[in-house]
Amino acid sequence: MMAGAPKALAVLVSGSGTNLQALLDRFGREGRPDPSAAVRLVLSDRTGVRALERAERAGVETAVVRPSDFPQPAAFGGALLELLRARAIEFAVLAGYLRLVPADVVNAFRGRIVNIHPGPLPAFSGPGLYGRRVHEAVLAAGVRVTGPTVHFVDERYDTGPIIAQWPVPVFADDTVETLSARVLKVEHRLLPAVVSALARGEISLDDRGRVRIPPDSRARGLGFSLTDEELALKGVTQAFHAE
Ligand code: GRF
């Protein structure tokens, strides 16, 4: 069974917070129903977003730290780090957070901070390619498969080591709306599953920046694994049935 207390999570948000909701539904404030982690802090870079309401409804502490309030960029990072440390946060999750995470936060949380991107990295990524623009780019490229990526966060946008991807079909008559809705449903399953495995220690980042998932770990079944054909097929099947 679970060893120790639930790991303390901070979730960083900027918008509607449906991924935050999926994390709250899985872990809540106290590690229920999944005792591996507990959402202890929701941090936004802006006021008035739906994600903050979701946190408040779940009884989770919220904070707004706006980069524009800090004359020097480094001071923004310092403020974030201070807050994360003051709340004894062990893992951080970017769930629709639109800022670049300051380098000192990345350093302090290396291997303990993940992001979800709504497209298949390393394609469809980079500055300005976020949210619906990712789906627009996918449609414009004419690819038949897309899907979210969960990756460790490094100092740049969308370039950190990839943990899990989940294939989602693109249909010929898709619009940004139909496609993003299909991808989002999968995001809501993939992100909490990755966070749980991370909190249980089944996913880690080694000193050389490689993602480690033990061969016997259930985390191998998360989404799409290029090293395991059988699980890859399972991922595809589940994605097609996620409707
Ligand atoms: C998601 O599509 C996520 O992949 C991306 O931003 C969106 C956030 O949506 N990073 P929500 O705020 O979780 O509803």
Coordinates of N, CA and C and ligand atoms in Angstrom, one line a residue:
M1 N 0.8 -1.2 0.0 CA 0.0 0.0 0.0 C 0.9 1.2 0.0
M2 N 0.2 2.4 0.1 CA 1.0 3.6 0.0 C 1.9 3.8 1.2
A3 N 3.1 4.2 0.9 CA 4.0 4.5 2.0 C 4.0 6.0 2.2
G4 N 3.9 6.4 3.4 CA 4.0 7.8 3.7 C 2.8 8.7 3.3
A5 N 3.0 10.0 3.6 CA 2.0 11.0 3.4 C 1.8 11.2 1.9
P6 N 0.7 11.7 1.4 CA 0.6 12.1 0.0 C 1.6 13.2 -0.3
K7 N 2.1 13.1 -1.5 CA 3.1 14.2 -1.9 C 2.4 15.5 -2.1
A8 N 3.0 16.6 -1.7 CA 2.3 17.9 -1.8 C 2.5 18.5 -3.2
L9 N 1.4 18.7 -3.9 CA 1.4 19.2 -5.2 C 1.1 20.7 -5.3
A10 N 1.8 21.4 -6.2 CA 1.3 22.7 -6.6 C 0.9 22.6 -8.1
V11 N -0.2 23.2 -8.4 CA -0.7 23.2 -9.8 C -0.6 24.7 -10.3
L12 N 0.1 24.9 -11.4 CA 0.2 26.3 -11.9 C -0.8 26.4 -13.1
V13 N -1.5 27.5 -13.1 CA -2.6 27.7 -14.1 C -2.6 29.1 -14.6
S14 N -3.3 29.2 -15.8 CA -3.6 30.6 -16.3 C -5.0 30.7 -16.8
G15 N -5.8 29.6 -16.8 CA -7.0 29.7 -17.6 C -8.2 29.0 -17.0
S16 N -8.8 28.1 -17.8 CA -10.1 27.5 -17.4 C -9.9 26.4 -16.4
G17 N -8.8 25.7 -16.4 CA -8.5 24.8 -15.3 C -9.2 23.5 -15.4
T18 N -9.5 23.0 -16.6 CA -10.2 21.7 -16.6 C -9.2 20.6 -16.3
N19 N -7.9 20.8 -16.6 CA -6.9 19.8 -16.2 C -6.7 19.9 -14.7
L20 N -6.7 21.1 -14.1 CA -6.7 21.2 -12.7 C -7.8 20.4 -12.0
Q21 N -9.0 20.5 -12.6 CA -10.2 19.8 -12.1 C -9.9 18.3 -12.1
A22 N -9.3 17.8 -13.2 CA -9.1 16.4 -13.2 C -8.1 16.0 -12.1
L23 N -7.1 16.9 -11.8 CA -6.2 16.6 -10.7 C -6.9 16.7 -9.3
L24 N -7.8 17.7 -9.2 CA -8.6 17.8 -7.9 C -9.5 16.6 -7.7
D25 N -10.1 16.1 -8.8 CA -11.0 15.0 -8.7 C -10.2 13.7 -8.3
R26 N -9.0 13.6 -8.7 CA -8.2 12.4 -8.4 C -7.5 12.5 -7.0
F27 N -7.0 13.7 -6.7 CA -6.2 13.8 -5.5 C -6.8 14.6 -4.4
G28 N -7.7 15.6 -4.7 CA -8.3 16.5 -3.8 C -7.2 17.2 -3.0
R29 N -7.6 17.8 -1.8 CA -6.7 18.5 -1.0 C -5.9 17.6 -0.1
E30 N -6.5 16.4 0.2 CA -5.9 15.5 1.2 C -5.5 14.2 0.7
G31 N -5.4 14.0 -0.7 CA -5.0 12.7 -1.2 C -6.1 11.7 -1.3
R32 N -7.3 12.2 -1.6 CA -8.4 11.3 -1.8 C -9.1 11.6 -3.1
P33 N -9.5 10.6 -3.9 CA -9.3 9.1 -3.6 C -7.9 8.5 -3.8
D34 N -7.1 9.2 -4.5 CA -5.7 8.6 -4.8 C -4.8 9.2 -3.7
P35 N -4.3 8.4 -2.9 CA -3.4 8.8 -1.7 C -2.0 9.2 -2.1
S36 N -1.6 9.1 -3.4 CA -0.2 9.3 -3.7 C 0.1 10.8 -3.7
A37 N -0.8 11.6 -3.9 CA -0.5 13.1 -3.9 C -1.8 13.9 -3.4
A38 N -1.5 15.1 -3.0 CA -2.6 16.0 -2.6 C -2.3 17.4 -3.1
V39 N -3.4 18.1 -3.7 CA -3.2 19.4 -4.2 C -3.2 20.4 -3.1
R40 N -2.0 21.0 -2.8 CA -1.9 21.9 -1.7 C -1.9 23.4 -2.1
L41 N -1.6 23.7 -3.3 CA -1.5 25.1 -3.7 C -1.9 25.2 -5.2
V42 N -2.7 26.2 -5.6 CA -2.9 26.5 -7.0 C -2.4 27.9 -7.2
L43 N -1.5 28.0 -8.1 CA -0.8 29.2 -8.4 C -1.1 29.8 -9.8
S44 N -1.6 31.0 -9.9 CA -2.0 31.6 -11.2 C -1.1 32.8 -11.4
D45 N -0.9 33.1 -12.7 CA -0.2 34.3 -13.1 C -1.1 35.4 -13.3
R46 N -2.4 35.2 -13.1 CA -3.4 36.2 -13.4 C -4.7 36.0 -12.5
T47 N -5.4 37.1 -12.2 CA -6.6 37.0 -11.4 C -7.8 36.7 -12.3
G48 N -8.9 36.3 -11.6 CA -10.1 36.2 -12.3 C -10.3 35.0 -13.3
V49 N -9.4 34.0 -13.1 CA -9.6 32.9 -14.0 C -10.4 31.8 -13.4
R50 N -11.0 31.0 -14.2 CA -11.9 29.9 -13.7 C -11.1 28.9 -12.9
A51 N -9.9 28.7 -13.2 CA -9.1 27.7 -12.4 C -9.1 28.1 -10.9
L52 N -9.0 29.4 -10.6 CA -8.9 29.8 -9.2 C -10.2 29.4 -8.5
E53 N -11.3 29.6 -9.2 CA -12.6 29.3 -8.7 C -12.7 27.8 -8.3
R54 N -12.2 27.0 -9.2 CA -12.2 25.5 -9.0 C -11.4 25.2 -7.8
A55 N -10.3 25.8 -7.6 CA -9.4 25.5 -6.4 C -10.1 25.9 -5.2
E56 N -10.7 27.1 -5.2 CA -11.4 27.6 -4.0 C -12.6 26.7 -3.6
R57 N -13.3 26.2 -4.6 CA -14.4 25.3 -4.4 C -13.9 24.0 -3.7
A58 N -12.7 23.6 -4.1 CA -12.1 22.4 -3.5 C -11.4 22.6 -2.2
G59 N -11.4 23.9 -1.8 CA -10.8 24.2 -0.5 C -9.3 24.2 -0.5
V60 N -8.8 24.4 -1.7 CA -7.3 24.4 -1.9 C -6.8 25.9 -1.9
E61 N -5.7 26.1 -1.2 CA -5.1 27.5 -1.2 C -4.8 27.9 -2.6
T62 N -5.0 29.2 -2.8 CA -4.7 29.8 -4.1 C -3.7 31.0 -3.9
A63 N -3.0 31.3 -4.9 CA -2.1 32.5 -4.9 C -2.0 33.0 -6.3
V64 N -1.9 34.3 -6.4 CA -1.7 34.9 -7.8 C -0.3 35.6 -7.7
V65 N 0.6 35.2 -8.5 CA 1.9 35.8 -8.6 C 2.1 36.3 -10.1
R66 N 2.0 37.6 -10.2 CA 2.0 38.2 -11.6 C 3.4 38.7 -11.9
P67 N 3.9 38.2 -13.0 CA 5.3 38.7 -13.4 C 5.4 40.2 -13.5
S68 N 4.3 40.9 -13.9 CA 4.4 42.3 -14.1 C 4.5 43.0 -12.7
D69 N 4.3 42.4 -11.6 CA 4.5 43.0 -10.3 C 6.0 43.0 -9.9
F70 N 6.9 42.4 -10.7 CA 8.3 42.3 -10.3 C 9.1 43.0 -11.4
P71 N 9.8 44.1 -10.9 CA 10.6 44.8 -11.9 C 11.7 44.0 -12.6
Q72 N 12.3 43.1 -11.8 CA 13.3 42.2 -12.4 C 12.8 40.8 -12.6
P73 N 13.0 40.2 -13.8 CA 12.5 38.9 -14.0 C 12.9 37.9 -12.9
A74 N 14.1 38.0 -12.4 CA 14.6 37.0 -11.5 C 13.8 37.1 -10.2
A75 N 13.3 38.3 -9.9 CA 12.5 38.5 -8.6 C 11.2 37.7 -8.7
F76 N 10.7 37.6 -9.9 CA 9.4 36.7 -10.1 C 9.7 35.3 -9.7
G77 N 10.8 34.8 -10.2 CA 11.2 33.4 -9.9 C 11.4 33.2 -8.4
G78 N 12.1 34.2 -7.8 CA 12.3 34.2 -6.4 C 11.0 34.1 -5.6
A79 N 10.1 34.9 -6.0 CA 8.8 34.9 -5.3 C 8.1 33.6 -5.4
L80 N 8.1 33.0 -6.6 CA 7.5 31.7 -6.9 C 8.1 30.6 -6.0
L81 N 9.4 30.6 -6.0 CA 10.2 29.6 -5.2 C 9.9 29.7 -3.7
E82 N 9.9 30.9 -3.3 CA 9.7 31.2 -1.9 C 8.3 30.6 -1.4
L83 N 7.3 30.8 -2.3 CA 6.0 30.3 -2.0 C 5.9 28.8 -2.0
L84 N 6.6 28.2 -3.0 CA 6.6 26.8 -3.2 C 7.3 26.1 -2.0
R85 N 8.4 26.8 -1.5 CA 9.1 26.2 -0.4 C 8.3 26.4 0.9
A86 N 7.7 27.6 1.0 CA 7.0 27.9 2.3 C 5.8 26.9 2.5
R87 N 5.3 26.3 1.4 CA 4.2 25.4 1.5 C 4.7 23.9 1.4
A88 N 6.0 23.8 1.4 CA 6.6 22.4 1.4 C 6.2 21.6 0.2
I89 N 6.1 22.3 -1.0 CA 5.6 21.6 -2.2 C 6.7 20.7 -2.7
E90 N 6.3 19.5 -3.1 CA 7.2 18.5 -3.5 C 7.2 18.3 -5.1
F91 N 6.0 18.5 -5.7 CA 5.9 18.3 -7.1 C 5.1 19.5 -7.6
A92 N 5.4 20.0 -8.8 CA 4.7 21.1 -9.4 C 4.2 20.6 -10.8
V93 N 2.9 21.0 -11.1 CA 2.3 20.6 -12.4 C 1.9 21.9 -13.1
L94 N 2.3 22.0 -14.4 CA 1.8 23.1 -15.2 C 0.6 22.6 -15.9
A95 N -0.6 23.2 -15.6 CA -1.8 22.7 -16.3 C -2.4 23.9 -16.9
G96 N -2.0 24.2 -18.2 CA -2.5 25.4 -18.9 C -1.8 26.7 -18.3
Y97 N -0.6 26.6 -17.9 CA 0.2 27.7 -17.4 C 0.9 28.3 -18.6
L98 N 0.7 29.6 -18.8 CA 1.2 30.2 -20.1 C 2.5 30.9 -20.0
R99 N 3.1 30.9 -18.8 CA 4.4 31.5 -18.6 C 5.6 30.6 -18.7
L100 N 6.7 31.1 -19.1 CA 8.0 30.4 -19.0 C 8.3 30.3 -17.5
V101 N 8.6 29.1 -17.0 CA 8.9 28.9 -15.6 C 10.4 29.4 -15.4
P102 N 10.5 30.4 -14.4 CA 11.9 30.9 -14.2 C 12.9 29.8 -13.9
A103 N 14.2 30.1 -14.4 CA 15.2 29.1 -14.3 C 15.5 28.6 -12.9
D104 N 15.4 29.5 -11.9 CA 15.7 29.0 -10.5 C 14.6 28.0 -10.0
V105 N 13.4 28.2 -10.5 CA 12.3 27.3 -10.1 C 12.6 25.9 -10.8
V106 N 12.9 26.0 -12.1 CA 13.2 24.8 -12.8 C 14.3 24.0 -12.1
N107 N 15.4 24.7 -11.8 CA 16.5 24.1 -11.1 C 16.1 23.4 -9.8
A108 N 15.4 24.1 -9.0 CA 15.0 23.6 -7.7 C 14.1 22.4 -7.8
F109 N 13.3 22.4 -8.9 CA 12.3 21.3 -9.0 C 12.6 20.3 -10.2
R110 N 13.9 20.3 -10.6 CA 14.2 19.4 -11.7 C 13.8 18.0 -11.4
G111 N 13.1 17.4 -12.4 CA 12.6 16.0 -12.2 C 11.3 16.0 -11.3
R112 N 10.9 17.1 -10.9 CA 9.7 17.2 -10.0 C 8.6 18.2 -10.6
I113 N 8.8 18.6 -11.8 CA 7.9 19.6 -12.4 C 7.6 19.1 -13.8
V114 N 6.3 19.0 -14.1 CA 5.8 18.5 -15.4 C 4.8 19.5 -16.0
N115 N 4.7 19.4 -17.4 CA 3.8 20.2 -18.1 C 2.9 19.3 -19.0
I116 N 1.7 19.8 -19.3 CA 1.0 19.1 -20.3 C 0.8 20.0 -21.5
H117 N 1.1 19.4 -22.7 CA 1.0 20.2 -24.0 C -0.1 19.5 -24.8
P118 N -0.9 20.2 -25.5 CA -2.1 19.5 -26.2 C -1.7 19.0 -27.6
G119 N -0.4 18.8 -27.9 CA 0.0 18.2 -29.1 C 1.1 17.3 -29.0
P120 N 1.5 16.6 -30.1 CA 2.5 15.6 -30.0 C 3.9 16.3 -30.2
L121 N 4.6 16.5 -29.1 CA 5.9 17.1 -29.1 C 6.9 16.0 -29.7
P122 N 8.0 16.4 -30.3 CA 8.5 17.8 -30.4 C 7.9 18.6 -31.6
A123 N 7.0 18.0 -32.4 CA 6.3 18.8 -33.4 C 5.3 19.7 -32.7
F124 N 4.8 20.7 -33.4 CA 3.7 21.6 -32.9 C 4.1 22.2 -31.6
S125 N 5.2 22.8 -31.5 CA 5.6 23.4 -30.2 C 6.4 24.7 -30.5
G126 N 6.7 25.4 -29.4 CA 7.5 26.6 -29.4 C 6.7 27.8 -29.0
P127 N 7.4 28.9 -28.9 CA 6.7 30.1 -28.4 C 5.5 30.5 -29.3
G128 N 4.4 30.8 -28.7 CA 3.2 31.1 -29.5 C 2.4 30.0 -29.9
L129 N 2.9 28.8 -29.8 CA 2.1 27.6 -30.2 C 1.6 26.9 -28.9
Y130 N 0.5 27.4 -28.5 CA -0.2 26.9 -27.3 C -1.7 26.9 -27.5
G131 N -2.4 26.2 -26.6 CA -3.8 26.3 -26.7 C -4.4 25.9 -28.1
R132 N -5.4 26.7 -28.6 CA -6.0 26.4 -29.8 C -5.1 26.5 -31.0
R133 N -4.0 27.2 -30.9 CA -3.1 27.4 -32.0 C -2.4 26.0 -32.3
V134 N -2.2 25.2 -31.3 CA -1.6 23.9 -31.5 C -2.5 23.1 -32.4
H135 N -3.8 23.1 -32.1 CA -4.8 22.4 -32.9 C -4.9 22.9 -34.3
E136 N -4.8 24.2 -34.4 CA -4.9 24.8 -35.7 C -3.7 24.3 -36.6
A137 N -2.5 24.3 -35.9 CA -1.3 23.8 -36.7 C -1.4 22.4 -37.1
V138 N -2.0 21.6 -36.2 CA -2.2 20.1 -36.4 C -3.1 20.0 -37.7
L139 N -4.2 20.7 -37.7 CA -5.2 20.7 -38.8 C -4.5 21.1 -40.1
A140 N -3.8 22.2 -40.0 CA -3.1 22.8 -41.2 C -2.1 21.8 -41.7
A141 N -1.4 21.0 -40.9 CA -0.4 20.1 -41.3 C -1.0 18.9 -42.0
G142 N -2.3 18.6 -41.7 CA -3.0 17.5 -42.3 C -2.6 16.1 -41.7
V143 N -2.0 16.1 -40.5 CA -1.6 14.9 -39.8 C -2.9 14.1 -39.4
R144 N -2.9 12.8 -39.3 CA -4.0 12.0 -39.0 C -4.0 11.6 -37.5
V145 N -2.9 11.8 -36.8 CA -2.8 11.5 -35.4 C -2.2 12.7 -34.7
T146 N -2.9 13.0 -33.6 CA -2.3 14.1 -32.7 C -2.3 13.5 -31.3
G147 N -2.4 14.4 -30.3 CA -2.5 13.9 -28.9 C -1.6 14.6 -27.9
P148 N -2.0 14.6 -26.7 CA -1.2 15.3 -25.7 C 0.1 14.7 -25.3
T149 N 1.0 15.6 -24.8 CA 2.3 15.1 -24.3 C 2.5 15.6 -22.9
V150 N 2.9 14.8 -22.0 CA 3.3 15.2 -20.7 C 4.8 15.1 -20.6
H151 N 5.5 16.2 -20.2 CA 7.0 16.2 -20.2 C 7.5 16.9 -19.0
F152 N 8.7 16.6 -18.6 CA 9.4 17.3 -17.5 C 9.7 18.7 -18.1
V153 N 9.6 19.7 -17.2 CA 9.9 21.1 -17.6 C 11.4 21.4 -17.5
D154 N 11.9 22.0 -18.5 CA 13.2 22.6 -18.5 C 13.1 24.1 -18.7
E155 N 14.3 24.7 -19.1 CA 14.3 26.1 -19.1 C 13.6 26.8 -20.3
R156 N 13.2 25.9 -21.2 CA 12.5 26.5 -22.4 C 11.1 26.0 -22.6
Y157 N 10.4 26.5 -23.6 CA 9.0 26.0 -23.8 C 9.0 24.7 -24.5
D158 N 8.4 23.7 -23.9 CA 8.0 22.4 -24.6 C 9.2 21.6 -25.0
T159 N 10.4 21.8 -24.4 CA 11.5 21.0 -24.8 C 12.0 19.9 -23.8
G160 N 11.4 19.9 -22.7 CA 11.9 19.0 -21.6 C 11.6 17.5 -22.0
P161 N 12.3 16.6 -21.3 CA 12.2 15.2 -21.6 C 10.7 14.7 -21.5
I162 N 10.3 13.9 -22.6 CA 9.0 13.5 -22.7 C 8.7 12.2 -21.8
I163 N 7.6 12.3 -21.1 CA 7.2 11.2 -20.2 C 6.2 10.3 -20.9
A164 N 5.1 10.9 -21.4 CA 4.0 10.1 -21.9 C 3.3 10.9 -23.0
Q165 N 2.8 10.1 -24.0 CA 2.0 10.7 -25.1 C 0.8 9.8 -25.3
W166 N -0.2 10.4 -25.8 CA -1.4 9.5 -26.0 C -2.0 9.9 -27.3
P167 N -2.0 8.9 -28.3 CA -2.5 9.2 -29.6 C -4.0 9.5 -29.7
V168 N -4.3 10.5 -30.4 CA -5.7 10.8 -30.6 C -5.9 11.0 -32.1
P169 N -7.0 10.4 -32.7 CA -7.1 10.5 -34.2 C -7.6 11.9 -34.6
V170 N -7.2 12.3 -35.7 CA -7.7 13.6 -36.3 C -8.6 13.2 -37.5
F171 N -9.9 13.6 -37.5 CA -10.8 13.2 -38.5 C -10.9 14.3 -39.6
A172 N -11.2 13.9 -40.8 CA -11.2 14.8 -41.9 C -12.1 16.1 -41.7
D173 N -13.2 15.9 -41.0 CA -14.1 17.0 -40.8 C -13.9 17.7 -39.5
D174 N -12.8 17.5 -38.8 CA -12.5 18.1 -37.6 C -12.4 19.7 -37.7
T175 N -12.8 20.4 -36.7 CA -12.6 21.8 -36.5 C -11.7 21.9 -35.3
V176 N -11.2 23.1 -35.0 CA -10.4 23.3 -33.8 C -11.2 22.9 -32.6
E177 N -12.5 23.2 -32.6 CA -13.3 22.9 -31.5 C -13.5 21.3 -31.3
T178 N -13.8 20.6 -32.3 CA -14.0 19.2 -32.2 C -12.7 18.5 -31.8
L179 N -11.6 18.9 -32.4 CA -10.3 18.3 -32.1 C -9.9 18.6 -30.7
S180 N -10.0 19.9 -30.3 CA -9.5 20.2 -29.0 C -10.3 19.5 -27.9
A181 N -11.6 19.3 -28.1 CA -12.4 18.6 -27.2 C -12.0 17.2 -27.0
R182 N -11.7 16.5 -28.2 CA -11.3 15.1 -28.1 C -9.9 15.0 -27.4
V183 N -9.0 15.9 -27.7 CA -7.7 15.8 -27.0 C -7.8 16.1 -25.5
L184 N -8.7 17.1 -25.2 CA -8.8 17.5 -23.8 C -9.3 16.3 -22.9
K185 N -10.2 15.5 -23.5 CA -10.7 14.3 -22.7 C -9.6 13.4 -22.4
V186 N -8.7 13.2 -23.3 CA -7.5 12.3 -23.1 C -6.6 13.0 -22.1
E187 N -6.4 14.3 -22.2 CA -5.5 15.0 -21.3 C -6.0 14.8 -19.8
H188 N -7.3 14.8 -19.6 CA -7.8 14.6 -18.3 C -7.6 13.3 -17.7
R189 N -7.3 12.3 -18.5 CA -6.9 11.0 -18.0 C -5.4 10.8 -17.9
L190 N -4.7 11.4 -18.9 CA -3.3 11.2 -18.9 C -2.5 12.0 -17.8
L191 N -2.9 13.2 -17.6 CA -2.1 14.0 -16.6 C -2.2 13.5 -15.2
P192 N -3.4 13.2 -14.7 CA -3.5 12.6 -13.3 C -2.8 11.3 -13.2
A193 N -2.8 10.5 -14.3 CA -2.1 9.2 -14.2 C -0.6 9.4 -14.1
V194 N -0.1 10.3 -14.9 CA 1.4 10.6 -14.8 C 1.7 11.2 -13.5
V195 N 0.9 12.1 -13.0 CA 1.3 12.7 -11.7 C 1.3 11.7 -10.6
S196 N 0.3 10.8 -10.6 CA 0.3 9.7 -9.6 C 1.5 8.8 -9.7
A197 N 1.9 8.5 -10.9 CA 3.1 7.6 -11.0 C 4.3 8.3 -10.6
L198 N 4.4 9.6 -10.9 CA 5.5 10.4 -10.5 C 5.6 10.5 -8.9
A199 N 4.5 10.8 -8.3 CA 4.4 10.9 -6.9 C 4.8 9.5 -6.2
R200 N 4.4 8.4 -6.8 CA 4.8 7.1 -6.3 C 6.2 6.7 -6.6
G201 N 6.9 7.6 -7.3 CA 8.3 7.3 -7.6 C 8.5 6.3 -8.8
E202 N 7.4 6.1 -9.5 CA 7.5 5.1 -10.7 C 8.0 5.8 -11.9
I203 N 8.1 7.1 -11.9 CA 8.7 7.9 -13.0 C 9.7 8.8 -12.5
S204 N 10.8 8.9 -13.0 CA 11.8 9.8 -12.5 C 12.7 10.3 -13.7
L205 N 13.5 11.3 -13.4 CA 14.5 11.8 -14.3 C 15.9 11.5 -13.8
D206 N 16.7 10.9 -14.6 CA 18.0 10.6 -14.1 C 19.0 11.8 -14.3
D207 N 20.2 11.6 -13.8 CA 21.2 12.7 -13.9 C 21.5 13.1 -15.3
R208 N 21.3 12.2 -16.2 CA 21.6 12.6 -17.6 C 20.4 13.1 -18.4
G209 N 19.3 13.4 -17.6 CA 18.2 14.0 -18.3 C 17.3 13.0 -19.0
R210 N 17.4 11.7 -18.6 CA 16.6 10.6 -19.3 C 15.5 10.2 -18.3
V211 N 14.3 10.0 -18.9 CA 13.1 9.6 -18.2 C 13.3 8.1 -17.8
R212 N 13.1 7.8 -16.6 CA 13.2 6.4 -16.1 C 11.9 5.8 -15.6
I213 N 11.5 4.8 -16.2 CA 10.2 4.1 -15.8 C 10.6 2.6 -15.7
P214 N 10.6 2.0 -14.5 CA 11.0 0.6 -14.3 C 10.2 -0.3 -15.2
P215 N 10.9 -1.4 -15.7 CA 10.2 -2.3 -16.6 C 8.9 -2.9 -16.1
D216 N 8.9 -3.1 -14.8 CA 7.7 -3.8 -14.2 C 6.6 -2.8 -13.7
S217 N 6.9 -1.5 -14.0 CA 6.0 -0.5 -13.5 C 4.7 -0.3 -14.3
R218 N 3.6 -0.2 -13.6 CA 2.3 0.1 -14.4 C 2.4 1.4 -15.2
A219 N 3.3 2.3 -14.8 CA 3.4 3.5 -15.5 C 3.8 3.3 -16.9
R220 N 4.4 2.2 -17.3 CA 4.7 1.9 -18.7 C 3.5 1.8 -19.5
G221 N 2.3 1.6 -18.9 CA 1.1 1.6 -19.7 C 0.5 2.9 -19.9
L222 N 1.1 4.0 -19.5 CA 0.5 5.3 -19.7 C 0.6 5.7 -21.1
G223 N -0.5 5.9 -21.7 CA -0.6 6.5 -23.0 C 0.3 5.7 -24.0
F224 N 1.2 6.3 -24.6 CA 1.9 5.7 -25.7 C 3.3 5.5 -25.4
S225 N 3.8 4.3 -25.5 CA 5.2 4.1 -25.2 C 5.9 3.5 -26.4
L226 N 6.8 4.2 -26.9 CA 7.5 3.7 -28.1 C 8.4 2.5 -27.9
T227 N 8.7 2.2 -26.6 CA 9.5 1.1 -26.3 C 8.7 -0.2 -26.0
D228 N 7.4 -0.1 -26.1 CA 6.6 -1.2 -25.9 C 5.4 -1.3 -26.8
E229 N 5.6 -2.1 -27.8 CA 4.5 -2.1 -28.9 C 3.1 -2.4 -28.4
E230 N 3.1 -3.4 -27.5 CA 1.8 -3.8 -27.0 C 1.1 -2.7 -26.2
L231 N 1.8 -2.0 -25.4 CA 1.2 -0.9 -24.7 C 0.9 0.3 -25.6
A232 N 1.7 0.4 -26.6 CA 1.4 1.5 -27.6 C 0.0 1.2 -28.2
L233 N -0.2 -0.1 -28.6 CA -1.5 -0.4 -29.2 C -2.6 -0.2 -28.3
K234 N -2.3 -0.6 -27.0 CA -3.4 -0.3 -26.0 C -3.7 1.2 -25.9
G235 N -2.7 2.0 -25.9 CA -2.9 3.4 -25.9 C -3.7 3.9 -27.0
V236 N -3.4 3.4 -28.2 CA -4.2 3.8 -29.4 C -5.7 3.4 -29.2
T237 N -5.9 2.1 -28.8 CA -7.2 1.6 -28.6 C -8.0 2.5 -27.6
Q238 N -7.3 2.8 -26.5 CA -8.0 3.6 -25.5 C -8.4 4.9 -26.0
A239 N -7.4 5.5 -26.8 CA -7.7 6.8 -27.3 C -8.9 6.8 -28.2
F240 N -9.0 5.8 -29.0 CA -10.1 5.7 -29.9 C -11.4 5.5 -29.2
H241 N -11.4 5.0 -28.0 CA -12.6 4.7 -27.2 C -12.8 5.8 -26.2
A242 N -12.0 6.8 -26.2 CA -12.1 7.9 -25.2 C -13.3 8.8 -25.5
E243 N -13.9 8.6 -26.7 CA -15.1 9.5 -27.1 C -16.3 9.2 -26.1
Ligands
GRF1 C1 -4.7 22.3 -22.2 O1 -5.1 22.0 -23.5 C2 -3.2 22.0 -22.0 O2 -2.7 21.0 -22.7 C3 -2.6 23.3 -22.4 O3 -3.5 24.3 -22.0 C4 -4.8 23.8 -22.0 C5 -5.3 24.1 -20.6 O4 -6.7 23.8 -20.4 N1 -1.3 23.4 -21.8 P1 -7.3 23.8 -19.0 O5 -7.0 25.2 -18.4 O6 -6.7 22.7 -18.2 O7 -8.8 23.7 -19.2

